[in-house]
Amino acid sequence: MPAEPSGATSAAPRPRVRAPQSRRAELLDAAERLFLQKGVAQTSVDDITTAALVSKGTFYLYFSSREELLGALRERFVLGFCQRVDAAVGRRAASGEKGWNARLRAWFTAMLDGLMDQVMLHDMLFHDPHPASRELMKDNPIIVQLEALLEAGAASGAWRVADSHAMAIMMFHSMHGLADDAIARGVTTQRARIVRRLADTFAAALRPC
Amino acid sequence: MPAEPSGATSAAPRPRVRAPQSRRAELLDAAERLFLQKGVAQTSVDDITTAALVSKGTFYLYFSSREELLGALRERFVLGFCQRVDAAVGRRAASGEKGWNARLRAWFTAMLDGLMDQVMLHDMLFHDPHPASRELMKDNPIIVQLEALLEAGAASGAWRVADSHAMAIMMFHSMHGLADDAIARGVTTQRARIVRRLADTFAAALRPC
Amino acid sequence: MPAEPSGATSAAPRPRVRAPQSRRAELLDAAERLFLQKGVAQTSVDDITTAALVSKGTFYLYFSSREELLGALRERFVLGFCQRVDAAVGRRAASGEKGWNARLRAWFTAMLDGLMDQVMLHDMLFHDPHPASRELMKDNPIIVQLEALLEAGAASGAWRVADSHAMAIMMFHSMHGLADDAIARGVTTQRARIVRRLADTFAAALRPC
Amino acid sequence: MPAEPSGATSAAPRPRVRAPQSRRAELLDAAERLFLQKGVAQTSVDDITTAALVSKGTFYLYFSSREELLGALRERFVLGFCQRVDAAVGRRAASGEKGWNARLRAWFTAMLDGLMDQVMLHDMLFHDPHPASRELMKDNPIIVQLEALLEAGAASGAWRVADSHAMAIMMFHSMHGLADDAIARGVTTQRARIVRRLADTFAAALRPC
DNA sequence: TATGAATGAGCATTCATTCAT
DNA sequence: CATGAATGAATGCTCATTCAT
């Protein structure tokens, strides 16, 4: 039952201690790549460790289960996505653009960029709808930030917003839907057009009067 | 679980030839029920046949694989959904309501009803994004019908629609997002409110001039 | 993740439905043989199914786990052992032998036979001391029967027995110890001698006055 | 469990060179404790080294394999047990008690004490009967000493012993059986009673004439 | 048509052991 | 002496699919 070290004629003992500290990230990267290529359910722990050039046992040194790896990947995605959007919005704001609709456009642009570069990944990761994956949306930081933007615009009198939460959700999902559609059509280059549609539509919807 | 080797005088009253041709539908129903209860991945062919009071072999008489059953379930869902929406919209139209915005509201109401009654099922079925599940959206009949409505309204001069396809997608996903959010919050009774938000928002977005 | 039936060039499909109903017993037999040969811990489910000329999946058709197989083996052992002893004692009794000491000798003979033919098996099976394996002894039917014999002899005035339970235990374990010793020495042919020692010793211990 | 990749400035106060030479005993102790608590098979080398506050590698500095550790534990047990019994018997002898039956009682008392304090440990250690664990009994020093006692008593004419080896075995296992039974019943306080049963029984069995 | 016993590849996870540092 | 990251063979169990009846 022990290891019985690879029987008599064991081949070369493989290099030990390759990189210094990267192991965990390497496994995360390999898993992400494979999940994207073959699907989550179709990717085994073995596939992952093979791709990461690491032994199977090593996997369990860094993750206590396959499921934990998925969790880590989700966390990494959300973090990365928020950072991208924040950074992009911040950049625009800094570049002197002004006006609420301009800000909204900045938002759509940043999010669309963030999303379209990673929709596949997003879908992959947030898919088993049985546990509370839908719950995540309830406190989705993106939605929360969007609500804040809407309320600020409303407070300034620039927009009329009856229900900022519902509006934020419509915006987010409109964008998500357009991104998905573009990807399904294989058209991933028309981002400007999509942003224009979003901005026009919601600017009209927010117009006071 | 064991064999209980057909104990000599097995006087089991095996119910032969239950229904005449319904077998396929029974399997579909049993699968749908179980998928909803336990999740797609967690439901085995055995679970399904057991629930359908049918032997395992019978399953493969009606479906060439587990995957095909899933496909059939998806198809059945889309068909049923379209019929519900059509019927509901038709009913409203017949009831004498008029005006484009009223029609739009009828749409939102019908779809939201159709969706909220079955979001779980929808999510369940359209979740493994790897095969061409996203592709389905490309020619989603719902979207197509919505586009037609938008174009008709635009042609009549009631609405201004720069890109009916994009607009239809935004509408559909806005509604989907609001439905998901309501479900995540456990609030499934505020459909009128949701419809109002959608109708107001998109009426504004479509307002000419 | 499915079976993907042994890829394209699948070899011969193996004979199906070999014996009619024996499967469970075949697995039990194969397991017993291997446990005896290599030890319980060193025998895998795979070893067992291979020895039983059955596929791995078949194992789980008849046993819900490896542990259950062990339980079934234990049960089978106890049943068989009791039957052997009962039969042998009955035979002697029928053959007209009489006297309490003769009965006791009959007991020792029957049990020693039963045990020495299967000590290895017994030890193998009743070894993981962590669950209540020791508990089994508490209500061991063999001990119970022995107690009854002792009490009957005492009631008839033939023996003096201060504590029939303790005495039965001493007898049983004395015999077990002698059997083990004989086996350890590789001397399994001296059963008569062992029975004589047991009978003499305990006859003396039971002598009234 | 993860790597926590030696976080740059790892200022962990690694306790170096704790005890001087005790390492081996600490491992033995930790293993014994864990084996008792969770069972031999359920205790991994890792559990042991963790409990001994020692790294995994260190284990193999003191033991060439897990199996060797088990052997060392067995040896330690037997040695300790013999010493206890010897000491106890010596004490009684020194205290002026005399008579062969008194000596025999002293023996039973000492062994029962020794055993009942450590049955769990004994069982744990001597359980996988596959290697020559049964063989140990062949030259078990306890049995040997008991034989010597019996022969001395016989030589003095105090006892009649036809087969001292067999008698020693019966005594040892009778006692073992009673101890197990007492433990199984949760009655560990009736040692005096058990000793009386043993002494009475075997005194009668050894009575000359 | 219908059955269900049989199949076997596949999977997640464990753990004794090694060895570069 | 001591460490602990890395290894990889081995294990128990699942399940989609087949096929003799």
PDB file of N, CA and C in Angstrom, chain D residues 31-94:
ATOM      1  N   ALA D  31       3.785   8.236  18.509  1.00  0.00           N
ATOM      2  CA  ALA D  31       3.155   7.188  17.706  1.00  0.00           C
ATOM      3  C   ALA D  31       2.247   6.337  18.579  1.00  0.00           C
ATOM      4  N   GLU D  32       2.739   5.939  19.725  1.00  0.00           N
ATOM      5  CA  GLU D  32       1.952   5.098  20.618  1.00  0.00           C
ATOM      6  C   GLU D  32       0.642   5.784  20.979  1.00  0.00           C
ATOM      7  N   ARG D  33       0.765   7.037  21.333  1.00  0.00           N
ATOM      8  CA  ARG D  33      -0.414   7.802  21.713  1.00  0.00           C
ATOM      9  C   ARG D  33      -1.438   7.839  20.572  1.00  0.00           C
ATOM     10  N   LEU D  34      -0.954   8.166  19.393  1.00  0.00           N
ATOM     11  CA  LEU D  34      -1.855   8.271  18.257  1.00  0.00           C
ATOM     12  C   LEU D  34      -2.433   6.920  17.846  1.00  0.00           C
ATOM     13  N   PHE D  35      -1.609   5.901  17.860  1.00  0.00           N
ATOM     14  CA  PHE D  35      -2.095   4.572  17.493  1.00  0.00           C
ATOM     15  C   PHE D  35      -3.244   4.187  18.420  1.00  0.00           C
ATOM     16  N   LEU D  36      -3.080   4.518  19.658  1.00  0.00           N
ATOM     17  CA  LEU D  36      -4.105   4.204  20.642  1.00  0.00           C
ATOM     18  C   LEU D  36      -5.388   4.997  20.381  1.00  0.00           C
ATOM     19  N   GLN D  37      -5.178   6.264  20.045  1.00  0.00           N
ATOM     20  CA  GLN D  37      -6.326   7.141  19.835  1.00  0.00           C
ATOM     21  C   GLN D  37      -7.087   6.851  18.555  1.00  0.00           C
ATOM     22  N   LYS D  38      -6.326   6.717  17.465  1.00  0.00           N
ATOM     23  CA  LYS D  38      -7.011   6.639  16.177  1.00  0.00           C
ATOM     24  C   LYS D  38      -6.832   5.319  15.453  1.00  0.00           C
ATOM     25  N   GLY D  39      -6.042   4.451  15.986  1.00  0.00           N
ATOM     26  CA  GLY D  39      -5.805   3.207  15.279  1.00  0.00           C
ATOM     27  C   GLY D  39      -4.523   3.283  14.474  1.00  0.00           C
ATOM     28  N   VAL D  40      -3.905   2.155  14.285  1.00  0.00           N
ATOM     29  CA  VAL D  40      -2.630   2.107  13.571  1.00  0.00           C
ATOM     30  C   VAL D  40      -2.786   2.526  12.119  1.00  0.00           C
ATOM     31  N   ALA D  41      -3.743   1.912  11.451  1.00  0.00           N
ATOM     32  CA  ALA D  41      -3.899   2.192  10.023  1.00  0.00           C
ATOM     33  C   ALA D  41      -4.307   3.634   9.769  1.00  0.00           C
ATOM     34  N   GLN D  42      -4.980   4.218  10.739  1.00  0.00           N
ATOM     35  CA  GLN D  42      -5.485   5.584  10.530  1.00  0.00           C
ATOM     36  C   GLN D  42      -4.461   6.656  10.914  1.00  0.00           C
ATOM     37  N   THR D  43      -3.308   6.237  11.363  1.00  0.00           N
ATOM     38  CA  THR D  43      -2.296   7.204  11.764  1.00  0.00           C
ATOM     39  C   THR D  43      -1.171   7.254  10.741  1.00  0.00           C
ATOM     40  N   SER D  44      -0.950   8.411  10.174  1.00  0.00           N
ATOM     41  CA  SER D  44       0.083   8.534   9.154  1.00  0.00           C
ATOM     42  C   SER D  44       1.388   8.999   9.761  1.00  0.00           C
ATOM     43  N   VAL D  45       2.448   8.801   9.030  1.00  0.00           N
ATOM     44  CA  VAL D  45       3.754   9.275   9.476  1.00  0.00           C
ATOM     45  C   VAL D  45       3.672  10.770   9.763  1.00  0.00           C
ATOM     46  N   ASP D  46       2.908  11.427   8.938  1.00  0.00           N
ATOM     47  CA  ASP D  46       2.769  12.856   9.127  1.00  0.00           C
ATOM     48  C   ASP D  46       2.125  13.181  10.474  1.00  0.00           C
ATOM     49  N   ASP D  47       1.091  12.459  10.802  1.00  0.00           N
ATOM     50  CA  ASP D  47       0.450  12.662  12.104  1.00  0.00           C
ATOM     51  C   ASP D  47       1.477  12.526  13.216  1.00  0.00           C
ATOM     52  N   ILE D  48       2.278  11.495  13.083  1.00  0.00           N
ATOM     53  CA  ILE D  48       3.256  11.212  14.130  1.00  0.00           C
ATOM     54  C   ILE D  48       4.280  12.332  14.273  1.00  0.00           C
ATOM     55  N   THR D  49       4.836  12.741  13.148  1.00  0.00           N
ATOM     56  CA  THR D  49       5.864  13.777  13.243  1.00  0.00           C
ATOM     57  C   THR D  49       5.265  15.098  13.714  1.00  0.00           C
ATOM     58  N   THR D  50       4.054  15.364  13.270  1.00  0.00           N
ATOM     59  CA  THR D  50       3.407  16.586  13.739  1.00  0.00           C
ATOM     60  C   THR D  50       3.233  16.545  15.253  1.00  0.00           C
ATOM     61  N   ALA D  51       2.750  15.417  15.745  1.00  0.00           N
ATOM     62  CA  ALA D  51       2.529  15.292  17.183  1.00  0.00           C
ATOM     63  C   ALA D  51       3.849  15.360  17.954  1.00  0.00           C
ATOM     64  N   ALA D  52       4.922  14.906  17.322  1.00  0.00           N
ATOM     65  CA  ALA D  52       6.223  14.903  17.998  1.00  0.00           C
ATOM     66  C   ALA D  52       6.962  16.221  17.791  1.00  0.00           C
ATOM     67  N   LEU D  53       6.289  17.152  17.137  1.00  0.00           N
ATOM     68  CA  LEU D  53       6.886  18.464  16.863  1.00  0.00           C
ATOM     69  C   LEU D  53       8.219  18.334  16.144  1.00  0.00           C
ATOM     70  N   VAL D  54       8.198  17.499  15.133  1.00  0.00           N
ATOM     71  CA  VAL D  54       9.416  17.185  14.403  1.00  0.00           C
ATOM     72  C   VAL D  54       9.072  17.163  12.925  1.00  0.00           C
ATOM     73  N   SER D  55      10.003  17.418  12.070  1.00  0.00           N
ATOM     74  CA  SER D  55       9.685  17.420  10.649  1.00  0.00           C
ATOM     75  C   SER D  55       9.594  16.000  10.117  1.00  0.00           C
ATOM     76  N   LYS D  56       8.942  15.896   8.972  1.00  0.00           N
ATOM     77  CA  LYS D  56       8.729  14.575   8.400  1.00  0.00           C
ATOM     78  C   LYS D  56      10.054  13.876   8.112  1.00  0.00           C
ATOM     79  N   GLY D  57      10.967  14.631   7.593  1.00  0.00           N
ATOM     80  CA  GLY D  57      12.260  14.036   7.255  1.00  0.00           C
ATOM     81  C   GLY D  57      12.950  13.423   8.455  1.00  0.00           C
ATOM     82  N   THR D  58      12.807  14.074   9.580  1.00  0.00           N
ATOM     83  CA  THR D  58      13.461  13.597  10.799  1.00  0.00           C
ATOM     84  C   THR D  58      13.044  12.174  11.145  1.00  0.00           C
ATOM     85  N   PHE D  59      11.792  11.871  10.844  1.00  0.00           N
ATOM     86  CA  PHE D  59      11.307  10.521  11.122  1.00  0.00           C
ATOM     87  C   PHE D  59      12.238   9.482  10.528  1.00  0.00           C
ATOM     88  N   TYR D  60      12.639   9.722   9.291  1.00  0.00           N
ATOM     89  CA  TYR D  60      13.450   8.734   8.587  1.00  0.00           C
ATOM     90  C   TYR D  60      14.921   8.771   8.985  1.00  0.00           C
ATOM     91  N   LEU D  61      15.207   9.672   9.888  1.00  0.00           N
ATOM     92  CA  LEU D  61      16.564   9.695  10.445  1.00  0.00           C
ATOM     93  C   LEU D  61      16.650   8.653  11.555  1.00  0.00           C
ATOM     94  N   TYR D  62      15.478   8.393  12.160  1.00  0.00           N
ATOM     95  CA  TYR D  62      15.466   7.486  13.310  1.00  0.00           C
ATOM     96  C   TYR D  62      14.841   6.125  13.018  1.00  0.00           C
ATOM     97  N   PHE D  63      14.037   6.086  11.981  1.00  0.00           N
ATOM     98  CA  PHE D  63      13.422   4.818  11.603  1.00  0.00           C
ATOM     99  C   PHE D  63      13.499   4.699  10.087  1.00  0.00           C
ATOM    100  N   SER D  64      13.834   3.503   9.638  1.00  0.00           N
ATOM    101  CA  SER D  64      13.984   3.386   8.186  1.00  0.00           C
ATOM    102  C   SER D  64      12.634   3.271   7.490  1.00  0.00           C
ATOM    103  N   SER D  65      11.589   2.981   8.250  1.00  0.00           N
ATOM    104  CA  SER D  65      10.254   2.928   7.658  1.00  0.00           C
ATOM    105  C   SER D  65       9.210   2.951   8.760  1.00  0.00           C
ATOM    106  N   ARG D  66       8.018   3.171   8.351  1.00  0.00           N
ATOM    107  CA  ARG D  66       6.901   3.169   9.280  1.00  0.00           C
ATOM    108  C   ARG D  66       6.825   1.811   9.969  1.00  0.00           C
ATOM    109  N   GLU D  67       7.071   0.784   9.207  1.00  0.00           N
ATOM    110  CA  GLU D  67       6.986  -0.572   9.740  1.00  0.00           C
ATOM    111  C   GLU D  67       8.009  -0.774  10.859  1.00  0.00           C
ATOM    112  N   GLU D  68       9.184  -0.210  10.691  1.00  0.00           N
ATOM    113  CA  GLU D  68      10.213  -0.384  11.711  1.00  0.00           C
ATOM    114  C   GLU D  68       9.775   0.250  13.027  1.00  0.00           C
ATOM    115  N   LEU D  69       9.109   1.383  12.908  1.00  0.00           N
ATOM    116  CA  LEU D  69       8.606   2.058  14.106  1.00  0.00           C
ATOM    117  C   LEU D  69       7.666   1.118  14.848  1.00  0.00           C
ATOM    118  N   LEU D  70       6.819   0.451  14.108  1.00  0.00           N
ATOM    119  CA  LEU D  70       5.883  -0.480  14.721  1.00  0.00           C
ATOM    120  C   LEU D  70       6.626  -1.597  15.435  1.00  0.00           C
ATOM    121  N   GLY D  71       7.655  -2.103  14.777  1.00  0.00           N
ATOM    122  CA  GLY D  71       8.453  -3.163  15.399  1.00  0.00           C
ATOM    123  C   GLY D  71       9.076  -2.683  16.702  1.00  0.00           C
ATOM    124  N   ALA D  72       9.604  -1.480  16.671  1.00  0.00           N
ATOM    125  CA  ALA D  72      10.244  -0.933  17.871  1.00  0.00           C
ATOM    126  C   ALA D  72       9.236  -0.778  18.993  1.00  0.00           C
ATOM    127  N   LEU D  73       8.038  -0.389  18.618  1.00  0.00           N
ATOM    128  CA  LEU D  73       6.987  -0.223  19.613  1.00  0.00           C
ATOM    129  C   LEU D  73       6.637  -1.574  20.238  1.00  0.00           C
ATOM    130  N   ARG D  74       6.586  -2.588  19.411  1.00  0.00           N
ATOM    131  CA  ARG D  74       6.274  -3.931  19.925  1.00  0.00           C
ATOM    132  C   ARG D  74       7.351  -4.381  20.903  1.00  0.00           C
ATOM    133  N   GLU D  75       8.563  -4.206  20.480  1.00  0.00           N
ATOM    134  CA  GLU D  75       9.683  -4.619  21.326  1.00  0.00           C
ATOM    135  C   GLU D  75       9.612  -3.909  22.665  1.00  0.00           C
ATOM    136  N   ARG D  76       9.409  -2.616  22.606  1.00  0.00           N
ATOM    137  CA  ARG D  76       9.331  -1.830  23.822  1.00  0.00           C
ATOM    138  C   ARG D  76       8.215  -2.320  24.727  1.00  0.00           C
ATOM    139  N   PHE D  77       7.115  -2.695  24.111  1.00  0.00           N
ATOM    140  CA  PHE D  77       5.986  -3.169  24.901  1.00  0.00           C
ATOM    141  C   PHE D  77       6.323  -4.456  25.645  1.00  0.00           C
ATOM    142  N   VAL D  78       6.863  -5.400  24.917  1.00  0.00           N
ATOM    143  CA  VAL D  78       7.185  -6.689  25.523  1.00  0.00           C
ATOM    144  C   VAL D  78       8.179  -6.505  26.667  1.00  0.00           C
ATOM    145  N   LEU D  79       9.215  -5.732  26.406  1.00  0.00           N
ATOM    146  CA  LEU D  79      10.218  -5.487  27.436  1.00  0.00           C
ATOM    147  C   LEU D  79       9.581  -4.884  28.681  1.00  0.00           C
ATOM    148  N   GLY D  80       8.819  -3.850  28.459  1.00  0.00           N
ATOM    149  CA  GLY D  80       8.177  -3.181  29.597  1.00  0.00           C
ATOM    150  C   GLY D  80       7.275  -4.118  30.363  1.00  0.00           C
ATOM    151  N   PHE D  81       6.548  -4.921  29.626  1.00  0.00           N
ATOM    152  CA  PHE D  81       5.612  -5.823  30.264  1.00  0.00           C
ATOM    153  C   PHE D  81       6.348  -6.840  31.133  1.00  0.00           C
ATOM    154  N   CYS D  82       7.390  -7.400  30.590  1.00  0.00           N
ATOM    155  CA  CYS D  82       8.158  -8.388  31.349  1.00  0.00           C
ATOM    156  C   CYS D  82       8.734  -7.768  32.621  1.00  0.00           C
ATOM    157  N   GLN D  83       9.232  -6.572  32.456  1.00  0.00           N
ATOM    158  CA  GLN D  83       9.812  -5.916  33.626  1.00  0.00           C
ATOM    159  C   GLN D  83       8.772  -5.711  34.716  1.00  0.00           C
ATOM    160  N   ARG D  84       7.607  -5.238  34.303  1.00  0.00           N
ATOM    161  CA  ARG D  84       6.531  -5.044  35.281  1.00  0.00           C
ATOM    162  C   ARG D  84       6.234  -6.348  36.021  1.00  0.00           C
ATOM    163  N   VAL D  85       6.021  -7.411  35.256  1.00  0.00           N
ATOM    164  CA  VAL D  85       5.666  -8.677  35.875  1.00  0.00           C
ATOM    165  C   VAL D  85       6.788  -9.158  36.799  1.00  0.00           C
ATOM    166  N   ASP D  86       7.987  -9.126  36.290  1.00  0.00           N
ATOM    167  CA  ASP D  86       9.129  -9.542  37.109  1.00  0.00           C
ATOM    168  C   ASP D  86       9.167  -8.790  38.426  1.00  0.00           C
ATOM    169  N   ALA D  87       9.086  -7.491  38.285  1.00  0.00           N
ATOM    170  CA  ALA D  87       9.161  -6.649  39.480  1.00  0.00           C
ATOM    171  C   ALA D  87       8.080  -7.024  40.474  1.00  0.00           C
ATOM    172  N   ALA D  88       6.871  -7.130  39.969  1.00  0.00           N
ATOM    173  CA  ALA D  88       5.739  -7.424  40.859  1.00  0.00           C
ATOM    174  C   ALA D  88       5.903  -8.777  41.531  1.00  0.00           C
ATOM    175  N   VAL D  89       6.276  -9.789  40.750  1.00  0.00           N
ATOM    176  CA  VAL D  89       6.456 -11.118  41.330  1.00  0.00           C
ATOM    177  C   VAL D  89       7.577 -11.092  42.366  1.00  0.00           C
ATOM    178  N   GLY D  90       8.654 -10.409  42.007  1.00  0.00           N
ATOM    179  CA  GLY D  90       9.790 -10.309  42.935  1.00  0.00           C
ATOM    180  C   GLY D  90       9.362  -9.670  44.237  1.00  0.00           C
ATOM    181  N   ARG D  91       8.573  -8.600  44.129  1.00  0.00           N
ATOM    182  CA  ARG D  91       8.114  -7.910  45.318  1.00  0.00           C
ATOM    183  C   ARG D  91       7.356  -8.864  46.257  1.00  0.00           C
ATOM    184  N   ARG D  92       6.441  -9.606  45.651  1.00  0.00           N
ATOM    185  CA  ARG D  92       5.656 -10.528  46.464  1.00  0.00           C
ATOM    186  C   ARG D  92       6.551 -11.587  47.116  1.00  0.00           C
ATOM    187  N   ALA D  93       7.438 -12.119  46.276  1.00  0.00           N
ATOM    188  CA  ALA D  93       8.320 -13.160  46.796  1.00  0.00           C
ATOM    189  C   ALA D  93       9.097 -12.609  47.972  1.00  0.00           C
ATOM    190  N   ALA D  94       9.636 -11.399  47.773  1.00  0.00           N
ATOM    191  CA  ALA D  94      10.435 -10.785  48.833  1.00  0.00           C
ATOM    192  C   ALA D  94       9.606 -10.567  50.095  1.00  0.00           C
TER     193      ALA D  94
END
